[in-house]
Short mmCIF file of C-alpha atoms in Angstrom, two decimals:
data_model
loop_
_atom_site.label_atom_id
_atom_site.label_comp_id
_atom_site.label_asym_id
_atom_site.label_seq_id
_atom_site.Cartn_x
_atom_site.Cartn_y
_atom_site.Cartn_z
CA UNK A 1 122.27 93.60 71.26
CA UNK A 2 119.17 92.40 69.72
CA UNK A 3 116.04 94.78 69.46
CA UNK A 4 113.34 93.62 71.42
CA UNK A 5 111.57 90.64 69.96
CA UNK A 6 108.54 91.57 67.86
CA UNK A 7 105.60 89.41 70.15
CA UNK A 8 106.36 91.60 73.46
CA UNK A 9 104.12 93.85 73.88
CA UNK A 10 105.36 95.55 76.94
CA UNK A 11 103.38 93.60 79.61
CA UNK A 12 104.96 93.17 83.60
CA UNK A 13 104.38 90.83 85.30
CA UNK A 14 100.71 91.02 86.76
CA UNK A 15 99.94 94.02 84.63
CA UNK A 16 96.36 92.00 85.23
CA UNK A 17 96.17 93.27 88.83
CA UNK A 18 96.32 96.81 90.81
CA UNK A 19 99.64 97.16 92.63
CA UNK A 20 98.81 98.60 96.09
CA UNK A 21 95.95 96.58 96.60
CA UNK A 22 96.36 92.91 95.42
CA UNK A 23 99.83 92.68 95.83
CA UNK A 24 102.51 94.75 97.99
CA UNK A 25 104.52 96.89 95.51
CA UNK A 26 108.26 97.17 95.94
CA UNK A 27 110.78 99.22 93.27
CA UNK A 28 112.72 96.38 91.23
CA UNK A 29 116.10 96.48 89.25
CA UNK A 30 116.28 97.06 85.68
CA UNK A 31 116.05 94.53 83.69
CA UNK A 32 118.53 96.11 81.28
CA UNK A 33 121.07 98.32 82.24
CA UNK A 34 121.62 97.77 85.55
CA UNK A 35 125.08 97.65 85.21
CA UNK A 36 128.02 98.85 82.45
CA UNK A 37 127.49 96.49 79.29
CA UNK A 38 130.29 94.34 78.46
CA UNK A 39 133.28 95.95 76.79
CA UNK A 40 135.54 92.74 76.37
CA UNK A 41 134.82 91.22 73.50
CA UNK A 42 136.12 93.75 70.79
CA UNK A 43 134.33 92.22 68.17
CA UNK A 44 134.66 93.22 64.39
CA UNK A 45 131.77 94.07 62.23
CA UNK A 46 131.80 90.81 60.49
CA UNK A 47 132.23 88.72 63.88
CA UNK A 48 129.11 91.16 65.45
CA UNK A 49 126.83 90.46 62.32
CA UNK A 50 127.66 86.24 63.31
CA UNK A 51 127.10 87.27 66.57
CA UNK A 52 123.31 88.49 65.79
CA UNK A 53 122.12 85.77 63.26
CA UNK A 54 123.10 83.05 65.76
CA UNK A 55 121.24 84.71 68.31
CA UNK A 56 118.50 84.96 66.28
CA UNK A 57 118.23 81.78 63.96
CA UNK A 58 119.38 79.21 66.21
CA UNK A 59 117.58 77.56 68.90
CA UNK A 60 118.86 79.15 72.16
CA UNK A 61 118.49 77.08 75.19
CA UNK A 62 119.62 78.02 78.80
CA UNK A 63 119.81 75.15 81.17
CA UNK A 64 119.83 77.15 83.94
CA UNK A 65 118.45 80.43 85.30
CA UNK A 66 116.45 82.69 87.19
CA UNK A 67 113.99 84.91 85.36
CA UNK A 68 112.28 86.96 88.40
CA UNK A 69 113.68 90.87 88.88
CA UNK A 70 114.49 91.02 92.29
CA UNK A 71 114.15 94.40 93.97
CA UNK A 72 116.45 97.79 93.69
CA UNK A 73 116.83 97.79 97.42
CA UNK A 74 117.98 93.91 98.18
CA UNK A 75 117.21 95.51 102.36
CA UNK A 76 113.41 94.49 101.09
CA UNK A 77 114.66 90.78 99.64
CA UNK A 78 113.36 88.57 102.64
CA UNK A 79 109.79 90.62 102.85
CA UNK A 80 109.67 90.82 99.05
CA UNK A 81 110.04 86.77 98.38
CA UNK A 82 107.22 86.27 101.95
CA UNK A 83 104.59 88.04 99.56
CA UNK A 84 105.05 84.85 97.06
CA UNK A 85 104.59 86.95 94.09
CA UNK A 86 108.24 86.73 91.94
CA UNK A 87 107.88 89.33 89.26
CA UNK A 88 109.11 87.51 85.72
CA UNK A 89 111.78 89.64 83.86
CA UNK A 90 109.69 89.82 80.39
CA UNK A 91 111.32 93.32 79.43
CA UNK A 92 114.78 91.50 79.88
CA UNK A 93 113.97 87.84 78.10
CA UNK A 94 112.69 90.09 75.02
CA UNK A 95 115.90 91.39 74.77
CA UNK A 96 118.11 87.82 75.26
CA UNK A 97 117.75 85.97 72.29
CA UNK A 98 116.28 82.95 74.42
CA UNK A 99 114.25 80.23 72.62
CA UNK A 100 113.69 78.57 75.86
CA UNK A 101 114.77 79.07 79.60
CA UNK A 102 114.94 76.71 82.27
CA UNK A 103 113.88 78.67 84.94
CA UNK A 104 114.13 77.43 88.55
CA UNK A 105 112.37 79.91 90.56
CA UNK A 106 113.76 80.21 94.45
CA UNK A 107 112.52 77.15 95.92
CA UNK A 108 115.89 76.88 98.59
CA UNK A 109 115.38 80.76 99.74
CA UNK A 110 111.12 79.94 99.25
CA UNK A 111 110.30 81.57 102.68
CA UNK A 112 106.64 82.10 102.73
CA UNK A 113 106.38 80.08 105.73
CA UNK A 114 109.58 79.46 107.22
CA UNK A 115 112.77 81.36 106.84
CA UNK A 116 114.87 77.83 105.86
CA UNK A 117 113.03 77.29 102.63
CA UNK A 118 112.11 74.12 100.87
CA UNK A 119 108.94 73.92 101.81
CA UNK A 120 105.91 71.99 99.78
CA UNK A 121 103.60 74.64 100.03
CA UNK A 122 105.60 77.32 99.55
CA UNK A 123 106.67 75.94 96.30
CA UNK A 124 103.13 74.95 94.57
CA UNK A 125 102.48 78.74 95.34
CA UNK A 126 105.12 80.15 93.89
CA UNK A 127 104.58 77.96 90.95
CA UNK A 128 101.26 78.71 90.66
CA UNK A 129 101.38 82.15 91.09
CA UNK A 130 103.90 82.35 88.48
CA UNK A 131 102.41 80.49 86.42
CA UNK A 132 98.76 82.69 86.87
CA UNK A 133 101.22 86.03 85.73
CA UNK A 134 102.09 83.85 82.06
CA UNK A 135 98.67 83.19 81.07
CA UNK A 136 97.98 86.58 81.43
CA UNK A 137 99.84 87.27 78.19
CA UNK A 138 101.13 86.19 74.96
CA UNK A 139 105.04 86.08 74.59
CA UNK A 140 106.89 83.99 77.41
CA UNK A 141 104.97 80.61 76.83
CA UNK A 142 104.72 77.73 79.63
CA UNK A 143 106.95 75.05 77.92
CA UNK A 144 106.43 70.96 78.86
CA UNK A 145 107.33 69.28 75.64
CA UNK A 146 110.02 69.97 72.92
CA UNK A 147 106.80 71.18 70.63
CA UNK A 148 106.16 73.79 72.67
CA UNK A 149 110.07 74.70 72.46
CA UNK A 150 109.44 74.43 68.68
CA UNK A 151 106.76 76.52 69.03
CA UNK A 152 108.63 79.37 70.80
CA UNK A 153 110.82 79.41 68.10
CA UNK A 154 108.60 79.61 64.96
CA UNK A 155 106.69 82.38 66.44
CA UNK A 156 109.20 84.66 68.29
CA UNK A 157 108.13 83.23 71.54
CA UNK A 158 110.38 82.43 74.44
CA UNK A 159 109.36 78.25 76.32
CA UNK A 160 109.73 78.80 80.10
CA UNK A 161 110.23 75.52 81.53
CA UNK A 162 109.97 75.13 85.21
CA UNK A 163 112.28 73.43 87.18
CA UNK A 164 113.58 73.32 90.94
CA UNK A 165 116.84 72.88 91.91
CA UNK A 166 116.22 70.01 94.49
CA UNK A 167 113.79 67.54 94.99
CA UNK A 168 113.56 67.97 98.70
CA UNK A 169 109.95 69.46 99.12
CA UNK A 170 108.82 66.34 98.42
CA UNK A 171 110.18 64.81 101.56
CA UNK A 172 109.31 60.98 101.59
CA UNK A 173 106.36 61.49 99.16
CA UNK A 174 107.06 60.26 95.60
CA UNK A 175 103.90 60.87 93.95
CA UNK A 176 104.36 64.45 94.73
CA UNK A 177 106.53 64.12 91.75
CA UNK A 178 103.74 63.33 89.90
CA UNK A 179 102.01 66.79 91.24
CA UNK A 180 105.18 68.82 90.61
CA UNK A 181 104.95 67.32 86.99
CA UNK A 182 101.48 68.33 86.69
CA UNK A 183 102.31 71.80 88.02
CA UNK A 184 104.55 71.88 84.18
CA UNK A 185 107.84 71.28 86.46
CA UNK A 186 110.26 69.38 83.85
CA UNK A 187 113.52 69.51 85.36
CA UNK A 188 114.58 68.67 88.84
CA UNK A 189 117.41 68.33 90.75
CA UNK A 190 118.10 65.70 93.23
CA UNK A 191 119.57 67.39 96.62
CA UNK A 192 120.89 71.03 97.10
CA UNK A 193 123.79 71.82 99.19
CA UNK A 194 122.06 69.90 102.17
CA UNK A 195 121.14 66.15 102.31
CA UNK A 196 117.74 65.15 102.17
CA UNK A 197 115.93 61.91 102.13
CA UNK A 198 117.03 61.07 98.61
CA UNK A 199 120.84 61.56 98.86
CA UNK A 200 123.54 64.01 99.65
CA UNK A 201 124.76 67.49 99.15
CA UNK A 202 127.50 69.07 98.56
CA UNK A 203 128.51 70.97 101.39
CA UNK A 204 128.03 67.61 103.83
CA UNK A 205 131.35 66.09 105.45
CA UNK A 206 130.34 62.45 104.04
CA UNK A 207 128.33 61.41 101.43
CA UNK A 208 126.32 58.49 101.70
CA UNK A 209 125.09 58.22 98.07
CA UNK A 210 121.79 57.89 96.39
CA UNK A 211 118.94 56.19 99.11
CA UNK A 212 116.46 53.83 98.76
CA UNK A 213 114.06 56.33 98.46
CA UNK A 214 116.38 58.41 95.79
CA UNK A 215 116.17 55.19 93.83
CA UNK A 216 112.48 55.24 93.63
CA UNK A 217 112.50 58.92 92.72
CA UNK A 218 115.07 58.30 89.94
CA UNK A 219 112.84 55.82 88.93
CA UNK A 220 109.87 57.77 89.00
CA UNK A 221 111.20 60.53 87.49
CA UNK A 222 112.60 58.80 84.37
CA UNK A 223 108.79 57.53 84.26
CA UNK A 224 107.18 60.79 84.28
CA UNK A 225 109.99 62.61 82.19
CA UNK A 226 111.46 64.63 84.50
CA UNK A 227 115.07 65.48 83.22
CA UNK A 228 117.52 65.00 86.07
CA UNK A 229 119.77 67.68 87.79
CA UNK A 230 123.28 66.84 89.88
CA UNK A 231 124.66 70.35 90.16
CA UNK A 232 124.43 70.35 93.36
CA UNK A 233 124.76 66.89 94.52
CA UNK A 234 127.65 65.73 96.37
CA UNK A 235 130.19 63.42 94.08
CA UNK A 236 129.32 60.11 95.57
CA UNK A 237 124.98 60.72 94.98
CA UNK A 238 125.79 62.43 91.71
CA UNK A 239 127.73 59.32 90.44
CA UNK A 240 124.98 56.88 91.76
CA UNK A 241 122.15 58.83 90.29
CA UNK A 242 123.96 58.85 86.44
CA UNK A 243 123.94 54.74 87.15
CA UNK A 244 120.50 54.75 88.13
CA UNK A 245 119.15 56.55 85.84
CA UNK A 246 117.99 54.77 82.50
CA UNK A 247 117.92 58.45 80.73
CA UNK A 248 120.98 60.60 80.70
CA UNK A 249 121.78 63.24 83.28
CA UNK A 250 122.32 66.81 83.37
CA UNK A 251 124.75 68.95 85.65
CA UNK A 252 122.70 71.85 84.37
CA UNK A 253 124.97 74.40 86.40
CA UNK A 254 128.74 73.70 87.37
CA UNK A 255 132.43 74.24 85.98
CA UNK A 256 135.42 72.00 86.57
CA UNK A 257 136.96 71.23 90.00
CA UNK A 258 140.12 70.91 88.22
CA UNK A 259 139.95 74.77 86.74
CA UNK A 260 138.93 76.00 90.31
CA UNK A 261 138.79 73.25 92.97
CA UNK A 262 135.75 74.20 95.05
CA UNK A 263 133.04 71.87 95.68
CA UNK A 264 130.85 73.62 93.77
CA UNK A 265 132.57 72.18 90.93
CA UNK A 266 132.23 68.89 89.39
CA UNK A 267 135.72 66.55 89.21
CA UNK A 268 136.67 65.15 86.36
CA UNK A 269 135.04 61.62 87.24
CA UNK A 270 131.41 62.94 87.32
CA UNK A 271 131.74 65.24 83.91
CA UNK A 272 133.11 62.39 82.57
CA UNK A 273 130.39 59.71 83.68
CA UNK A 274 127.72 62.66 82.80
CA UNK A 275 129.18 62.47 79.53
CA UNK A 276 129.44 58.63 78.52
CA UNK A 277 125.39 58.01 79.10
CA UNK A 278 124.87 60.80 77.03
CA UNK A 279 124.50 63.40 79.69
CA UNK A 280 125.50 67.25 79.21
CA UNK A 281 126.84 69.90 81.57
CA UNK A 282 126.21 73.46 81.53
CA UNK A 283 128.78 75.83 82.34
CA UNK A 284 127.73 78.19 85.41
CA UNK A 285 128.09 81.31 85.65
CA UNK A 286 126.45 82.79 89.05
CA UNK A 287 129.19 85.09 91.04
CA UNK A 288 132.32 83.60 92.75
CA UNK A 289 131.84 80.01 91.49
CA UNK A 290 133.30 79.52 87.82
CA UNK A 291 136.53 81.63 88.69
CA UNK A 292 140.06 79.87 87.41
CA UNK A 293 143.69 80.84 87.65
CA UNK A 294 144.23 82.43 84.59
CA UNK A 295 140.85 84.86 85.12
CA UNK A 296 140.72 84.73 88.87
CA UNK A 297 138.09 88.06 88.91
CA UNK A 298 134.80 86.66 87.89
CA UNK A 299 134.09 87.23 84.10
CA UNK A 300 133.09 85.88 80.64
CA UNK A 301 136.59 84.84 80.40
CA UNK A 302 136.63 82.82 83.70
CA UNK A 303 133.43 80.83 82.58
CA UNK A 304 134.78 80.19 79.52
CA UNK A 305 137.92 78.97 80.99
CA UNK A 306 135.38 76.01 82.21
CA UNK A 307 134.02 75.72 78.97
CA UNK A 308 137.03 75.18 76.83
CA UNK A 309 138.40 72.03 79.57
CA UNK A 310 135.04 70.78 79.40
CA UNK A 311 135.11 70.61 76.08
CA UNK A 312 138.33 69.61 76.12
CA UNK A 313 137.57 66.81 78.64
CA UNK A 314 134.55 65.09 77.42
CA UNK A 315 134.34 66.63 73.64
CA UNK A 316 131.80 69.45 72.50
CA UNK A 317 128.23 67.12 72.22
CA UNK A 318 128.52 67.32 75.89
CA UNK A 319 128.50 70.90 76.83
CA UNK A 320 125.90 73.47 77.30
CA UNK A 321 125.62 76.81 79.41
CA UNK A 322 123.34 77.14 82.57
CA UNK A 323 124.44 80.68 83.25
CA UNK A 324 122.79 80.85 86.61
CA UNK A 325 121.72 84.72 86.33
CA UNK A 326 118.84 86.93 87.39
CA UNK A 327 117.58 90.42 87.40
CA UNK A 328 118.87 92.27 89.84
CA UNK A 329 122.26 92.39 92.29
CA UNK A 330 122.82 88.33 92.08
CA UNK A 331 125.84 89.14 94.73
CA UNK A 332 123.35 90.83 96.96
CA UNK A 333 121.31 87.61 97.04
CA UNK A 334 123.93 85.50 97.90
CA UNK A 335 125.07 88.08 101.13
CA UNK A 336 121.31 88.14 102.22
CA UNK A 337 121.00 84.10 102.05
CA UNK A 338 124.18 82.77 102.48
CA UNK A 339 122.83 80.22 104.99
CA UNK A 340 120.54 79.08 102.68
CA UNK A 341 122.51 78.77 99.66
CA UNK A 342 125.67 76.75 101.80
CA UNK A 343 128.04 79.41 100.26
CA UNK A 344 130.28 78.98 103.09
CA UNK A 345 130.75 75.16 102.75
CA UNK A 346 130.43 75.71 98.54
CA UNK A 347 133.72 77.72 98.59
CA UNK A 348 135.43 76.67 101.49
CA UNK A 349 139.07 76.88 101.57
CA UNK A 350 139.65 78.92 98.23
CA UNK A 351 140.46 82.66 98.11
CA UNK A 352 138.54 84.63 95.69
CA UNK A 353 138.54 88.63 94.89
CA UNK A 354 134.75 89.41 95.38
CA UNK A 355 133.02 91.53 92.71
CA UNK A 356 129.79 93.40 92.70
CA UNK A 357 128.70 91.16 89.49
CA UNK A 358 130.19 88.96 86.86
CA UNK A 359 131.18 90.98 83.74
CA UNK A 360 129.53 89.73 80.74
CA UNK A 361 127.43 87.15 82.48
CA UNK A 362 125.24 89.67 84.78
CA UNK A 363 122.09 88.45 83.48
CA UNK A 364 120.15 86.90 81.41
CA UNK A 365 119.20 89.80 78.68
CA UNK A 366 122.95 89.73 77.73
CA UNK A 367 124.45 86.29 78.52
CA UNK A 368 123.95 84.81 75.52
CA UNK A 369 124.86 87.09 73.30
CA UNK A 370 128.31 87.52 74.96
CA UNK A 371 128.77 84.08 74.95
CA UNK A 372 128.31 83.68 71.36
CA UNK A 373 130.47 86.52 70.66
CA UNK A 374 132.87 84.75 72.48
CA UNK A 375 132.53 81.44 70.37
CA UNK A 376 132.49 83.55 67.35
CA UNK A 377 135.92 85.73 68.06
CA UNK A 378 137.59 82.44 69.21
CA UNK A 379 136.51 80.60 65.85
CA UNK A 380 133.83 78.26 66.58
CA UNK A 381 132.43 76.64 63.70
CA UNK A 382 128.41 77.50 63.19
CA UNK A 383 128.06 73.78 63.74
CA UNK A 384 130.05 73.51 67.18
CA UNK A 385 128.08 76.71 68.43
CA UNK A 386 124.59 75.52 67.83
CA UNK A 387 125.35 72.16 69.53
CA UNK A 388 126.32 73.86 72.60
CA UNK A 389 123.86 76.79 72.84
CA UNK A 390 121.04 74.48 72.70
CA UNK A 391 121.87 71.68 70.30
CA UNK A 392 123.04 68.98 73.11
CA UNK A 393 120.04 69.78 75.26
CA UNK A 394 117.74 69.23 72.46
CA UNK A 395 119.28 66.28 72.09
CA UNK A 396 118.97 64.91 75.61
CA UNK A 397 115.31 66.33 76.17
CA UNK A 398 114.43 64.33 73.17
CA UNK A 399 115.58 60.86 75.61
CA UNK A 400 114.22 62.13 78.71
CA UNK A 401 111.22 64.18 77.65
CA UNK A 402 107.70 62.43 76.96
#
């Protein structure tokens, strides 16, 4: 792995205040560490040194994560997220290789105010909470435009982009849009799991498609630049939404239905829409979803299963990686808000051997690198990996983005 990058400094987040009296303390996971570090790659001192110069000259983009530690003891999850104070992994992002993160916080399991999540209030807090902790130092760097992505890269920086995984805090406002925008959000999706006003989920028995009032939203977010998410839209809204939209689409996090036929996944019809208005899916990674036949115990090798029909389906300029990860016992989060998160309906009728975490993918310090290493040992051209570790998003930011 790479040594940390040379702007960190050591800060945690809110280093600025006194733990104990500002803010309740709790004891979080290591950022690093936590668990054994990937042995399956077997890589060969030439293959290694590719591994580390892509990691560290090319622009790195995930389209998908979650950057907060959560705590050692996941008994303390639902009191730790009421305090409204997400801790940012900085430790762990010095140590991934990351030019820039799309980081969407925990809006669905927000529970400030109400144990269901979602709500408006809840989510400007956590935003601007967050937000508070990065100006308080000098090496993850708010990111809104493609300069500032730039930016991170020339000076050893990592862009944090905000996003949220639904739109549904805005309820039947659209110019709260325009505040989320303000707030630096740049990516958002358009329903979770659950319908909302604009369209439907994924876990619903019907789909109605995208709503009047999901039109105007599409419509107002192509104005504002807000890059579009369908990951977890159901097929029917997802489908509308990549019509509707004059910008292309991303299914930031997903796999193929067709590799492991969950409705998580994305069938073959949406990648391939995604794909022909110049849209781009990143592979997920987050535990028990990108699992396939051939790699049935979640791993690198599952996702990558995903990856290579992907590819395979729409061609590489449409591929990316929204790993999904966090700091801290990912599986533990999912047990603790199941009902939130629609896990039930998400895998319904598909066996799966559960693991304690996804080997090689268990956060974000490390995801990258083992998925380059992974490109590299199966014989990825320089030019095919840089498209798909952050090439193709570039690409699409540079439509959607203003």
């Amino acid at each position: 792995m790479l040594e940390p990058a040379s702007r960190y400094t050591g800060y945690t987040a809110y280093d600025y205040l006194e733990a104990g009296k500002d803010y309740r303390e709790f004891a979080y996971a290591e950022q690093i560490g936590r668990v054994p570090a990937y042995q399956g790659l077997e890589l060969t001192a030439e293959q290694d040194e590719r591994t580390k110069r892509l990691l560290r000259e090319e622009t790195v983009i995930s389209l998908h994560e979650h950057v907060q530690v959560f705590p050692e003891d996941m008994t303390d999850l639902r009191e730790h997220i009421r305090q409204g104070r997400e801790p940012t992994g900085y430790a762990g992002l010095a140590r991934s290789g990351l030019t820039a993160v799309f980081d969407n916080g925990m809006d669905g399991t927000c529970c400030i105010s109400s144990d269901a999540g979602w709500k408006y209030q809840d989510v400007l807090f956590d935003l601007g909470v967050r937000m508070a902790d990065l100006a308080h130092q000098d090496f993850v760097i708010k990111a809104e435009t493609l300069a500032d992505i730039e930016h991170a890269a020339a000076t050893g920086r990592v862009a944090h982009v905000f996003a949220l995984e639904a739109a549904t805090p805005i309820e039947n406002e659209i110019d709260r849009l325009d505040v989320l925008y303000g707030f630096g959000v740049r990516q958002m999706g358009i329903a979770y799991s659950e319908a909302n006003l604009l369209g439907s989920g994924l876990k619903e028995r019907g789909d109605g498609g995208l709503t009047y009032l999901g039109d105007r939203a599409v419509e107002r977010m192509n104005k504002l630049g807000i890059a579009i998410d369908i990951s977890h839209s159901g097929d029917r809204t997802g489908l509308d939404v990549i019509r509707k939209s004059r910008t292309p689409v991303f299914i930031t996090h997903a796999g193929s239905r067709t590799v492991w036929p969950t409705n998580r996944m994305k069938d073959d019809e949406t990648i391939k829409a995604c794909a022909e208005r110049g849209g781009v899916i990143g592979i997920e990674a987050a535990p028990h979803t990108t699992l396939s036949k051939a790699h049935p115990r979640h791993s690198l090798e599952s996702v990558m299963d995903h990856f290579t029909y992907c590819v395979d389906l729409v061609g590489i300029d449409h591929v990316s990686f929204g790993p999904d990860t966090l700091f801290g016992d990912h599986v533990g989060l999912h047990d603790t808000f199941a009902a939130n998160l629609s896990l039930g309906q998400a895998h319904a009728g598909v066996e799966y051997d559960k693991v304690p975490y996804v080997d090689g993918l268990e956060n974000p310090a490390e995801g990258f690198h083992n998925i380059i290493g992974w490109l590299v040992k199966h014989d990825y051209s320089d030019d095919e990996i840089r498209k798909v570790i952050g090439g193709n998003t570039v690409r699409v930011l540079k439509e959607v983005w203003v």
